[in-house]
């Protein structure tokens, strides 16, 4: 290098600039600005936040989040408005708000999946496309909405297809208690306890005994319906009765399901209900929130999520004996037994089920599933590679916590309760039940191409349970804590495919722990047959044999108002059911028979007791739809009888009759005008105990022999369903007290309306 010449580093501005020598190269390039001092400087362009850059990197492209956000608002204005409305009503529930915000931005990044059109498939529902129905054309590729729905059975071994409720028929039957039952013993207000009058519908899936009379209002892992959607699906459901601020009952539910890709789905659901009640101290609140997901692809299947339920019931103890129910026009002037008592319930589930399948890919011709395919054409038949499993290993996990708090601030002068075991200073019973369960399962798949092939499965499970309640000592309060565990094993054989016979037999036995010796065996057989001119008719046979330990709280319980410690034996029960279904004739006939030894019931004091003899229960059920032009009638009839009516009270006859006339307004609005009638014969209906939430025997007065009448108008316009309903019309012109249990009348005639709006594009 020549003497006197040195290397000097020179920074030159990127791009063209008037003063390139006054700047240095920036990364990323920065525009130049003239500052107040007269000097030229730079104005930095700050990069996006780290999480936005990371998200863009994962997508493999640059993402303009502002444009994505605006695009989402333009595409889903109703959903955006709904989020704002929900935000205003749920400021105190931070967890739900966080989930909603997360789901809002999910729309900007999650795409609708495109699947090849292979025709319909079992458990799938193709939803109508309004744009296609109007004959509109678009340059963009149209994605036909398709939703697949299923539930898990057998600890995840089976994915049984389910149907989505999108029909106009019976949409007005919004109440979860009366959706699937004919009549029930009912405390009278939404979210309050009930007892199904059909004895064979009283089986519960809950582990917490004190929630069984409120099970219809809850969501559990066993009742979750999993989705797989081609396009995002959202359902908004709102119902309201009476005046907006007086004696009001309001429900607001939302469901949103969306796929990230053809295999991974996320579903969010929130249900909220509040009711002021028509009588004093009858307010209730009920809500649940859940977020769950499913992943299904070839050899891997994963399902999981969380659920949170809560119920708050004011307990009024029913009307006082001297209340003039028929003579008093205003329910606010009718006195009740309790005014300062309420029960709070909360439970949480965290659950997951995973399966890894072993199998191989096979070539399958798609000629039978492609619409319009002509086999006579000399072309190469389309082939698809399909994974066929022959074995699988499954693992299921569930963690649940349950809490009941009974708050009693009733005045000492009130003699409604016979006992006060802990004194005036003690005002709250706190009962808790926690459970952790783990199940490992092996499954061998059936070969549908071989008639003699059947599937097999075997599992082993362990559960740990912890309970807490008030202690037996009355002078010094100490909570009683009980911990116990169980280990069980079981298995089953099944044939789920084929047109000749379909069947499933399984069972389990507890061999370690508190429930050692408990045995459960069940079987289901389905036989398709052509009968009475119906080629789609089926014969279904169900059987179950159980030797079950009583629940821990049935043996021992302590509280402020009631307590017991009983030595109960295992209850032995054998149940047989047979049914004939004729889909084309819209007819179902069912018979049930049960033999029970050591039947456990709640006696006239509300304390669990046991009948040492043999109890027989028999029932017959018929469900028939009649159609004549635009007139439709549905009749459901139930007859049942118990061999010993001193330990089990049932109405001999129950009925539900529904009829409507349908027509179309302006070729687009489908309309139904109809009525519903419920009825059961008089019998000694069970009484209700506010401190436990149980129903128990009473032999003083019979209830029933009156019709419960509703009249309604139902409308459907494309994706929107609306109903207007007058409930319990008979209370205005039939001189009956309309009580289904002692002291608790049904609501008087009231108006109710509801609207459900679904969008899925």
mmCIF file with all atom_site columns, N, CA and C in Angstrom, residues 604-670:
data_model
loop_
_atom_site.group_PDB
_atom_site.id
_atom_site.type_symbol
_atom_site.label_atom_id
_atom_site.label_alt_id
_atom_site.label_comp_id
_atom_site.label_asym_id
_atom_site.label_entity_id
_atom_site.label_seq_id
_atom_site.pdbx_PDB_ins_code
_atom_site.Cartn_x
_atom_site.Cartn_y
_atom_site.Cartn_z
_atom_site.occupancy
_atom_site.B_iso_or_equiv
_atom_site.pdbx_formal_charge
_atom_site.auth_seq_id
_atom_site.auth_comp_id
_atom_site.auth_asym_id
_atom_site.auth_atom_id
_atom_site.pdbx_PDB_model_num
ATOM 1   N N  . UNK A 1 604 ? -87.965  -42.086 54.239 1.00 0.00 ? 604 UNK A N  1
ATOM 2   C CA . UNK A 1 604 ? -88.811  -40.923 54.489 1.00 0.00 ? 604 UNK A CA 1
ATOM 3   C C  . UNK A 1 604 ? -88.107  -39.836 55.299 1.00 0.00 ? 604 UNK A C  1
ATOM 4   N N  . UNK A 1 605 ? -86.943  -40.127 55.875 1.00 0.00 ? 605 UNK A N  1
ATOM 5   C CA . UNK A 1 605 ? -86.141  -39.113 56.566 1.00 0.00 ? 605 UNK A CA 1
ATOM 6   C C  . UNK A 1 605 ? -85.050  -38.532 55.666 1.00 0.00 ? 605 UNK A C  1
ATOM 7   N N  . UNK A 1 606 ? -84.942  -39.056 54.442 1.00 0.00 ? 606 UNK A N  1
ATOM 8   C CA . UNK A 1 606 ? -83.897  -38.583 53.537 1.00 0.00 ? 606 UNK A CA 1
ATOM 9   C C  . UNK A 1 606 ? -82.566  -39.273 53.734 1.00 0.00 ? 606 UNK A C  1
ATOM 10  N N  . UNK A 1 607 ? -82.558  -40.411 54.452 1.00 0.00 ? 607 UNK A N  1
ATOM 11  C CA . UNK A 1 607 ? -81.319  -41.137 54.763 1.00 0.00 ? 607 UNK A CA 1
ATOM 12  C C  . UNK A 1 607 ? -81.250  -42.400 53.891 1.00 0.00 ? 607 UNK A C  1
ATOM 13  N N  . UNK A 1 608 ? -80.101  -42.699 53.299 1.00 0.00 ? 608 UNK A N  1
ATOM 14  C CA . UNK A 1 608 ? -79.970  -43.910 52.481 1.00 0.00 ? 608 UNK A CA 1
ATOM 15  C C  . UNK A 1 608 ? -80.285  -45.169 53.286 1.00 0.00 ? 608 UNK A C  1
ATOM 16  N N  . UNK A 1 609 ? -81.105  -46.015 52.688 1.00 0.00 ? 609 UNK A N  1
ATOM 17  C CA . UNK A 1 609 ? -81.485  -47.286 53.303 1.00 0.00 ? 609 UNK A CA 1
ATOM 18  C C  . UNK A 1 609 ? -81.419  -48.374 52.242 1.00 0.00 ? 609 UNK A C  1
ATOM 19  N N  . UNK A 1 610 ? -81.635  -49.634 52.693 1.00 0.00 ? 610 UNK A N  1
ATOM 20  C CA . UNK A 1 610 ? -81.501  -50.764 51.781 1.00 0.00 ? 610 UNK A CA 1
ATOM 21  C C  . UNK A 1 610 ? -82.648  -51.737 51.987 1.00 0.00 ? 610 UNK A C  1
ATOM 22  N N  . UNK A 1 611 ? -83.225  -52.163 50.851 1.00 0.00 ? 611 UNK A N  1
ATOM 23  C CA . UNK A 1 611 ? -84.308  -53.145 50.878 1.00 0.00 ? 611 UNK A CA 1
ATOM 24  C C  . UNK A 1 611 ? -83.700  -54.530 50.714 1.00 0.00 ? 611 UNK A C  1
ATOM 25  N N  . UNK A 1 612 ? -83.913  -55.393 51.696 1.00 0.00 ? 612 UNK A N  1
ATOM 26  C CA . UNK A 1 612 ? -83.265  -56.693 51.708 1.00 0.00 ? 612 UNK A CA 1
ATOM 27  C C  . UNK A 1 612 ? -83.855  -57.709 50.770 1.00 0.00 ? 612 UNK A C  1
ATOM 28  N N  . UNK A 1 613 ? -85.060  -57.458 50.248 1.00 0.00 ? 613 UNK A N  1
ATOM 29  C CA . UNK A 1 613 ? -85.703  -58.415 49.359 1.00 0.00 ? 613 UNK A CA 1
ATOM 30  C C  . UNK A 1 613 ? -85.339  -58.182 47.901 1.00 0.00 ? 613 UNK A C  1
ATOM 31  N N  . UNK A 1 614 ? -86.134  -58.803 47.033 1.00 0.00 ? 614 UNK A N  1
ATOM 32  C CA . UNK A 1 614 ? -85.917  -58.680 45.594 1.00 0.00 ? 614 UNK A CA 1
ATOM 33  C C  . UNK A 1 614 ? -86.953  -57.730 45.002 1.00 0.00 ? 614 UNK A C  1
ATOM 34  N N  . UNK A 1 615 ? -86.475  -56.769 44.249 1.00 0.00 ? 615 UNK A N  1
ATOM 35  C CA . UNK A 1 615 ? -87.339  -55.777 43.623 1.00 0.00 ? 615 UNK A CA 1
ATOM 36  C C  . UNK A 1 615 ? -87.362  -56.009 42.115 1.00 0.00 ? 615 UNK A C  1
ATOM 37  N N  . UNK A 1 616 ? -88.566  -56.049 41.536 1.00 0.00 ? 616 UNK A N  1
ATOM 38  C CA . UNK A 1 616 ? -88.738  -56.224 40.096 1.00 0.00 ? 616 UNK A CA 1
ATOM 39  C C  . UNK A 1 616 ? -89.349  -54.955 39.515 1.00 0.00 ? 616 UNK A C  1
ATOM 40  N N  . UNK A 1 617 ? -88.817  -54.509 38.370 1.00 0.00 ? 617 UNK A N  1
ATOM 41  C CA . UNK A 1 617 ? -89.347  -53.324 37.690 1.00 0.00 ? 617 UNK A CA 1
ATOM 42  C C  . UNK A 1 617 ? -89.532  -53.675 36.219 1.00 0.00 ? 617 UNK A C  1
ATOM 43  N N  . UNK A 1 618 ? -90.724  -53.366 35.700 1.00 0.00 ? 618 UNK A N  1
ATOM 44  C CA . UNK A 1 618 ? -91.059  -53.674 34.312 1.00 0.00 ? 618 UNK A CA 1
ATOM 45  C C  . UNK A 1 618 ? -91.603  -52.418 33.645 1.00 0.00 ? 618 UNK A C  1
ATOM 46  N N  . UNK A 1 619 ? -91.216  -52.188 32.374 1.00 0.00 ? 619 UNK A N  1
ATOM 47  C CA . UNK A 1 619 ? -91.723  -51.021 31.654 1.00 0.00 ? 619 UNK A CA 1
ATOM 48  C C  . UNK A 1 619 ? -91.903  -51.354 30.179 1.00 0.00 ? 619 UNK A C  1
ATOM 49  N N  . UNK A 1 620 ? -92.815  -50.603 29.528 1.00 0.00 ? 620 UNK A N  1
ATOM 50  C CA . UNK A 1 620 ? -93.040  -50.697 28.083 1.00 0.00 ? 620 UNK A CA 1
ATOM 51  C C  . UNK A 1 620 ? -93.133  -49.282 27.538 1.00 0.00 ? 620 UNK A C  1
ATOM 52  N N  . UNK A 1 621 ? -92.499  -49.066 26.384 1.00 0.00 ? 621 UNK A N  1
ATOM 53  C CA . UNK A 1 621 ? -92.397  -47.714 25.822 1.00 0.00 ? 621 UNK A CA 1
ATOM 54  C C  . UNK A 1 621 ? -92.690  -47.761 24.326 1.00 0.00 ? 621 UNK A C  1
ATOM 55  N N  . UNK A 1 622 ? -93.421  -46.754 23.830 1.00 0.00 ? 622 UNK A N  1
ATOM 56  C CA . UNK A 1 622 ? -93.733  -46.651 22.403 1.00 0.00 ? 622 UNK A CA 1
ATOM 57  C C  . UNK A 1 622 ? -93.541  -45.211 21.956 1.00 0.00 ? 622 UNK A C  1
ATOM 58  N N  . UNK A 1 623 ? -92.941  -45.042 20.784 1.00 0.00 ? 623 UNK A N  1
ATOM 59  C CA . UNK A 1 623 ? -92.689  -43.721 20.201 1.00 0.00 ? 623 UNK A CA 1
ATOM 60  C C  . UNK A 1 623 ? -93.109  -43.793 18.732 1.00 0.00 ? 623 UNK A C  1
ATOM 61  N N  . UNK A 1 624 ? -94.095  -42.975 18.352 1.00 0.00 ? 624 UNK A N  1
ATOM 62  C CA . UNK A 1 624 ? -94.635  -43.037 16.996 1.00 0.00 ? 624 UNK A CA 1
ATOM 63  C C  . UNK A 1 624 ? -94.908  -41.633 16.472 1.00 0.00 ? 624 UNK A C  1
ATOM 64  N N  . UNK A 1 625 ? -94.480  -41.384 15.210 1.00 0.00 ? 625 UNK A N  1
ATOM 65  C CA . UNK A 1 625 ? -94.787  -40.146 14.496 1.00 0.00 ? 625 UNK A CA 1
ATOM 66  C C  . UNK A 1 625 ? -95.894  -40.409 13.483 1.00 0.00 ? 625 UNK A C  1
ATOM 67  N N  . UNK A 1 626 ? -96.897  -39.527 13.483 1.00 0.00 ? 626 UNK A N  1
ATOM 68  C CA . UNK A 1 626 ? -97.982  -39.600 12.515 1.00 0.00 ? 626 UNK A CA 1
ATOM 69  C C  . UNK A 1 626 ? -97.932  -38.354 11.636 1.00 0.00 ? 626 UNK A C  1
ATOM 70  N N  . UNK A 1 627 ? -97.962  -38.544 10.331 1.00 0.00 ? 627 UNK A N  1
ATOM 71  C CA . UNK A 1 627 ? -97.933  -37.432 9.388  1.00 0.00 ? 627 UNK A CA 1
ATOM 72  C C  . UNK A 1 627 ? -99.125  -37.528 8.442  1.00 0.00 ? 627 UNK A C  1
ATOM 73  N N  . UNK A 1 628 ? -99.824  -36.404 8.283  1.00 0.00 ? 628 UNK A N  1
ATOM 74  C CA . UNK A 1 628 ? -100.908 -36.310 7.305  1.00 0.00 ? 628 UNK A CA 1
ATOM 75  C C  . UNK A 1 628 ? -100.827 -34.936 6.649  1.00 0.00 ? 628 UNK A C  1
ATOM 76  N N  . UNK A 1 629 ? -100.331 -34.932 5.416  1.00 0.00 ? 629 UNK A N  1
ATOM 77  C CA . UNK A 1 629 ? -100.102 -33.691 4.699  1.00 0.00 ? 629 UNK A CA 1
ATOM 78  C C  . UNK A 1 629 ? -99.217  -32.776 5.545  1.00 0.00 ? 629 UNK A C  1
ATOM 79  N N  . UNK A 1 630 ? -99.709  -31.610 5.920  1.00 0.00 ? 630 UNK A N  1
ATOM 80  C CA . UNK A 1 630 ? -98.891  -30.666 6.693  1.00 0.00 ? 630 UNK A CA 1
ATOM 81  C C  . UNK A 1 630 ? -99.051  -30.826 8.199  1.00 0.00 ? 630 UNK A C  1
ATOM 82  N N  . UNK A 1 631 ? -99.834  -31.806 8.626  1.00 0.00 ? 631 UNK A N  1
ATOM 83  C CA . UNK A 1 631 ? -100.022 -32.051 10.047 1.00 0.00 ? 631 UNK A CA 1
ATOM 84  C C  . UNK A 1 631 ? -99.064  -33.150 10.512 1.00 0.00 ? 631 UNK A C  1
ATOM 85  N N  . UNK A 1 632 ? -98.414  -32.911 11.677 1.00 0.00 ? 632 UNK A N  1
ATOM 86  C CA . UNK A 1 632 ? -97.471  -33.868 12.239 1.00 0.00 ? 632 UNK A CA 1
ATOM 87  C C  . UNK A 1 632 ? -97.791  -34.057 13.726 1.00 0.00 ? 632 UNK A C  1
ATOM 88  N N  . UNK A 1 633 ? -97.828  -35.327 14.145 1.00 0.00 ? 633 UNK A N  1
ATOM 89  C CA . UNK A 1 633 ? -98.069  -35.649 15.548 1.00 0.00 ? 633 UNK A CA 1
ATOM 90  C C  . UNK A 1 633 ? -97.023  -36.666 15.998 1.00 0.00 ? 633 UNK A C  1
ATOM 91  N N  . UNK A 1 634 ? -96.516  -36.453 17.198 1.00 0.00 ? 634 UNK A N  1
ATOM 92  C CA . UNK A 1 634 ? -95.602  -37.419 17.799 1.00 0.00 ? 634 UNK A CA 1
ATOM 93  C C  . UNK A 1 634 ? -96.153  -37.808 19.157 1.00 0.00 ? 634 UNK A C  1
ATOM 94  N N  . UNK A 1 635 ? -96.251  -39.107 19.369 1.00 0.00 ? 635 UNK A N  1
ATOM 95  C CA . UNK A 1 635 ? -96.789  -39.628 20.621 1.00 0.00 ? 635 UNK A CA 1
ATOM 96  C C  . UNK A 1 635 ? -95.765  -40.559 21.265 1.00 0.00 ? 635 UNK A C  1
ATOM 97  N N  . UNK A 1 636 ? -95.437  -40.265 22.513 1.00 0.00 ? 636 UNK A N  1
ATOM 98  C CA . UNK A 1 636 ? -94.541  -41.122 23.293 1.00 0.00 ? 636 UNK A CA 1
ATOM 99  C C  . UNK A 1 636 ? -95.270  -41.556 24.557 1.00 0.00 ? 636 UNK A C  1
ATOM 100 N N  . UNK A 1 637 ? -95.363  -42.851 24.762 1.00 0.00 ? 637 UNK A N  1
ATOM 101 C CA . UNK A 1 637 ? -96.113  -43.418 25.875 1.00 0.00 ? 637 UNK A CA 1
ATOM 102 C C  . UNK A 1 637 ? -95.210  -44.331 26.699 1.00 0.00 ? 637 UNK A C  1
ATOM 103 N N  . UNK A 1 638 ? -95.361  -44.281 28.023 1.00 0.00 ? 638 UNK A N  1
ATOM 104 C CA . UNK A 1 638 ? -94.560  -45.105 28.929 1.00 0.00 ? 638 UNK A CA 1
ATOM 105 C C  . UNK A 1 638 ? -95.452  -45.692 30.011 1.00 0.00 ? 638 UNK A C  1
ATOM 106 N N  . UNK A 1 639 ? -95.363  -47.011 30.165 1.00 0.00 ? 639 UNK A N  1
ATOM 107 C CA . UNK A 1 639 ? -96.012  -47.709 31.283 1.00 0.00 ? 639 UNK A CA 1
ATOM 108 C C  . UNK A 1 639 ? -94.941  -48.441 32.073 1.00 0.00 ? 639 UNK A C  1
ATOM 109 N N  . UNK A 1 640 ? -95.025  -48.356 33.412 1.00 0.00 ? 640 UNK A N  1
ATOM 110 C CA . UNK A 1 640 ? -94.020  -49.017 34.249 1.00 0.00 ? 640 UNK A CA 1
ATOM 111 C C  . UNK A 1 640 ? -94.646  -49.425 35.578 1.00 0.00 ? 640 UNK A C  1
ATOM 112 N N  . UNK A 1 641 ? -94.063  -50.475 36.156 1.00 0.00 ? 641 UNK A N  1
ATOM 113 C CA . UNK A 1 641 ? -94.604  -51.016 37.396 1.00 0.00 ? 641 UNK A CA 1
ATOM 114 C C  . UNK A 1 641 ? -93.476  -51.596 38.229 1.00 0.00 ? 641 UNK A C  1
ATOM 115 N N  . UNK A 1 642 ? -93.494  -51.319 39.551 1.00 0.00 ? 642 UNK A N  1
ATOM 116 C CA . UNK A 1 642 ? -92.531  -51.884 40.493 1.00 0.00 ? 642 UNK A CA 1
ATOM 117 C C  . UNK A 1 642 ? -93.237  -52.889 41.385 1.00 0.00 ? 642 UNK A C  1
ATOM 118 N N  . UNK A 1 643 ? -92.539  -53.975 41.743 1.00 0.00 ? 643 UNK A N  1
ATOM 119 C CA . UNK A 1 643 ? -93.154  -55.030 42.549 1.00 0.00 ? 643 UNK A CA 1
ATOM 120 C C  . UNK A 1 643 ? -93.371  -54.607 43.997 1.00 0.00 ? 643 UNK A C  1
ATOM 121 N N  . UNK A 1 644 ? -92.577  -53.662 44.492 1.00 0.00 ? 644 UNK A N  1
ATOM 122 C CA . UNK A 1 644 ? -92.716  -53.195 45.878 1.00 0.00 ? 644 UNK A CA 1
ATOM 123 C C  . UNK A 1 644 ? -92.773  -51.668 45.862 1.00 0.00 ? 644 UNK A C  1
ATOM 124 N N  . UNK A 1 645 ? -93.963  -51.116 45.959 1.00 0.00 ? 645 UNK A N  1
ATOM 125 C CA . UNK A 1 645 ? -94.134  -49.672 45.879 1.00 0.00 ? 645 UNK A CA 1
ATOM 126 C C  . UNK A 1 645 ? -93.851  -48.970 47.199 1.00 0.00 ? 645 UNK A C  1
ATOM 127 N N  . UNK A 1 646 ? -93.467  -49.717 48.224 1.00 0.00 ? 646 UNK A N  1
ATOM 128 C CA . UNK A 1 646 ? -93.097  -49.072 49.482 1.00 0.00 ? 646 UNK A CA 1
ATOM 129 C C  . UNK A 1 646 ? -91.661  -48.555 49.460 1.00 0.00 ? 646 UNK A C  1
ATOM 130 N N  . UNK A 1 647 ? -90.846  -49.005 48.498 1.00 0.00 ? 647 UNK A N  1
ATOM 131 C CA . UNK A 1 647 ? -89.458  -48.541 48.412 1.00 0.00 ? 647 UNK A CA 1
ATOM 132 C C  . UNK A 1 647 ? -89.166  -47.835 47.089 1.00 0.00 ? 647 UNK A C  1
ATOM 133 N N  . UNK A 1 648 ? -90.078  -47.900 46.129 1.00 0.00 ? 648 UNK A N  1
ATOM 134 C CA . UNK A 1 648 ? -89.882  -47.239 44.842 1.00 0.00 ? 648 UNK A CA 1
ATOM 135 C C  . UNK A 1 648 ? -91.225  -46.732 44.342 1.00 0.00 ? 648 UNK A C  1
ATOM 136 N N  . UNK A 1 649 ? -91.333  -45.405 44.216 1.00 0.00 ? 649 UNK A N  1
ATOM 137 C CA . UNK A 1 649 ? -92.562  -44.779 43.759 1.00 0.00 ? 649 UNK A CA 1
ATOM 138 C C  . UNK A 1 649 ? -92.401  -44.340 42.302 1.00 0.00 ? 649 UNK A C  1
ATOM 139 N N  . UNK A 1 650 ? -93.286  -44.810 41.434 1.00 0.00 ? 650 UNK A N  1
ATOM 140 C CA . UNK A 1 650 ? -93.266  -44.464 40.016 1.00 0.00 ? 650 UNK A CA 1
ATOM 141 C C  . UNK A 1 650 ? -94.688  -44.225 39.534 1.00 0.00 ? 650 UNK A C  1
ATOM 142 N N  . UNK A 1 651 ? -94.895  -43.261 38.618 1.00 0.00 ? 651 UNK A N  1
ATOM 143 C CA . UNK A 1 651 ? -96.222  -43.140 38.004 1.00 0.00 ? 651 UNK A CA 1
ATOM 144 C C  . UNK A 1 651 ? -96.467  -44.316 37.061 1.00 0.00 ? 651 UNK A C  1
ATOM 145 N N  . UNK A 1 652 ? -97.680  -44.868 37.108 1.00 0.00 ? 652 UNK A N  1
ATOM 146 C CA . UNK A 1 652 ? -97.981  -46.014 36.252 1.00 0.00 ? 652 UNK A CA 1
ATOM 147 C C  . UNK A 1 652 ? -97.906  -45.651 34.770 1.00 0.00 ? 652 UNK A C  1
ATOM 148 N N  . UNK A 1 653 ? -98.358  -44.457 34.434 1.00 0.00 ? 653 UNK A N  1
ATOM 149 C CA . UNK A 1 653 ? -98.472  -44.084 33.022 1.00 0.00 ? 653 UNK A CA 1
ATOM 150 C C  . UNK A 1 653 ? -97.964  -42.657 32.828 1.00 0.00 ? 653 UNK A C  1
ATOM 151 N N  . UNK A 1 654 ? -97.116  -42.455 31.817 1.00 0.00 ? 654 UNK A N  1
ATOM 152 C CA . UNK A 1 654 ? -96.613  -41.125 31.453 1.00 0.00 ? 654 UNK A CA 1
ATOM 153 C C  . UNK A 1 654 ? -96.734  -40.969 29.944 1.00 0.00 ? 654 UNK A C  1
ATOM 154 N N  . UNK A 1 655 ? -96.942  -39.732 29.502 1.00 0.00 ? 655 UNK A N  1
ATOM 155 C CA . UNK A 1 655 ? -97.128  -39.497 28.075 1.00 0.00 ? 655 UNK A CA 1
ATOM 156 C C  . UNK A 1 655 ? -96.598  -38.128 27.687 1.00 0.00 ? 655 UNK A C  1
ATOM 157 N N  . UNK A 1 656 ? -96.126  -38.045 26.449 1.00 0.00 ? 656 UNK A N  1
ATOM 158 C CA . UNK A 1 656 ? -95.751  -36.778 25.823 1.00 0.00 ? 656 UNK A CA 1
ATOM 159 C C  . UNK A 1 656 ? -96.336  -36.783 24.417 1.00 0.00 ? 656 UNK A C  1
ATOM 160 N N  . UNK A 1 657 ? -97.197  -35.811 24.130 1.00 0.00 ? 657 UNK A N  1
ATOM 161 C CA . UNK A 1 657 ? -97.843  -35.698 22.826 1.00 0.00 ? 657 UNK A CA 1
ATOM 162 C C  . UNK A 1 657 ? -97.512  -34.326 22.256 1.00 0.00 ? 657 UNK A C  1
ATOM 163 N N  . UNK A 1 658 ? -97.005  -34.329 21.025 1.00 0.00 ? 658 UNK A N  1
ATOM 164 C CA . UNK A 1 658 ? -96.639  -33.084 20.357 1.00 0.00 ? 658 UNK A CA 1
ATOM 165 C C  . UNK A 1 658 ? -97.242  -33.072 18.964 1.00 0.00 ? 658 UNK A C  1
ATOM 166 N N  . UNK A 1 659 ? -97.774  -31.935 18.570 1.00 0.00 ? 659 UNK A N  1
ATOM 167 C CA . UNK A 1 659 ? -98.342  -31.804 17.234 1.00 0.00 ? 659 UNK A CA 1
ATOM 168 C C  . UNK A 1 659 ? -98.078  -30.421 16.678 1.00 0.00 ? 659 UNK A C  1
ATOM 169 N N  . UNK A 1 660 ? -97.922  -30.351 15.365 1.00 0.00 ? 660 UNK A N  1
ATOM 170 C CA . UNK A 1 660 ? -97.732  -29.042 14.739 1.00 0.00 ? 660 UNK A CA 1
ATOM 171 C C  . UNK A 1 660 ? -98.208  -29.080 13.288 1.00 0.00 ? 660 UNK A C  1
ATOM 172 N N  . UNK A 1 661 ? -98.521  -27.897 12.780 1.00 0.00 ? 661 UNK A N  1
ATOM 173 C CA . UNK A 1 661 ? -98.886  -27.698 11.379 1.00 0.00 ? 661 UNK A CA 1
ATOM 174 C C  . UNK A 1 661 ? -97.783  -26.873 10.740 1.00 0.00 ? 661 UNK A C  1
ATOM 175 N N  . UNK A 1 662 ? -97.221  -27.345 9.642  1.00 0.00 ? 662 UNK A N  1
ATOM 176 C CA . UNK A 1 662 ? -96.095  -26.654 9.019  1.00 0.00 ? 662 UNK A CA 1
ATOM 177 C C  . UNK A 1 662 ? -96.491  -26.075 7.668  1.00 0.00 ? 662 UNK A C  1
ATOM 178 N N  . UNK A 1 663 ? -95.890  -24.926 7.354  1.00 0.00 ? 663 UNK A N  1
ATOM 179 C CA . UNK A 1 663 ? -96.103  -24.265 6.073  1.00 0.00 ? 663 UNK A CA 1
ATOM 180 C C  . UNK A 1 663 ? -94.926  -23.335 5.812  1.00 0.00 ? 663 UNK A C  1
ATOM 181 N N  . UNK A 1 664 ? -94.866  -22.790 4.604  1.00 0.00 ? 664 UNK A N  1
ATOM 182 C CA . UNK A 1 664 ? -93.755  -21.942 4.184  1.00 0.00 ? 664 UNK A CA 1
ATOM 183 C C  . UNK A 1 664 ? -94.290  -20.566 3.824  1.00 0.00 ? 664 UNK A C  1
ATOM 184 N N  . UNK A 1 665 ? -93.638  -19.528 4.333  1.00 0.00 ? 665 UNK A N  1
ATOM 185 C CA . UNK A 1 665 ? -94.004  -18.147 4.055  1.00 0.00 ? 665 UNK A CA 1
ATOM 186 C C  . UNK A 1 665 ? -93.024  -17.559 3.049  1.00 0.00 ? 665 UNK A C  1
ATOM 187 N N  . UNK A 1 666 ? -93.540  -17.035 1.964  1.00 0.00 ? 666 UNK A N  1
ATOM 188 C CA . UNK A 1 666 ? -92.725  -16.383 0.923  1.00 0.00 ? 666 UNK A CA 1
ATOM 189 C C  . UNK A 1 666 ? -91.629  -17.295 0.391  1.00 0.00 ? 666 UNK A C  1
ATOM 190 N N  . UNK A 1 667 ? -91.876  -18.577 0.412  1.00 0.00 ? 667 UNK A N  1
ATOM 191 C CA . UNK A 1 667 ? -90.974  -19.579 -0.152 1.00 0.00 ? 667 UNK A CA 1
ATOM 192 C C  . UNK A 1 667 ? -89.629  -19.704 0.567  1.00 0.00 ? 667 UNK A C  1
ATOM 193 N N  . UNK A 1 668 ? -89.425  -18.986 1.659  1.00 0.00 ? 668 UNK A N  1
ATOM 194 C CA . UNK A 1 668 ? -88.121  -19.024 2.320  1.00 0.00 ? 668 UNK A CA 1
ATOM 195 C C  . UNK A 1 668 ? -88.220  -19.264 3.826  1.00 0.00 ? 668 UNK A C  1
ATOM 196 N N  . UNK A 1 669 ? -89.347  -18.920 4.437  1.00 0.00 ? 669 UNK A N  1
ATOM 197 C CA . UNK A 1 669 ? -89.450  -19.044 5.892  1.00 0.00 ? 669 UNK A CA 1
ATOM 198 C C  . UNK A 1 669 ? -90.309  -20.259 6.246  1.00 0.00 ? 669 UNK A C  1
ATOM 199 N N  . UNK A 1 670 ? -89.666  -21.275 6.785  1.00 0.00 ? 670 UNK A N  1
ATOM 200 C CA . UNK A 1 670 ? -90.357  -22.494 7.196  1.00 0.00 ? 670 UNK A CA 1
ATOM 201 C C  . UNK A 1 670 ? -90.972  -22.271 8.577  1.00 0.00 ? 670 UNK A C  1
#
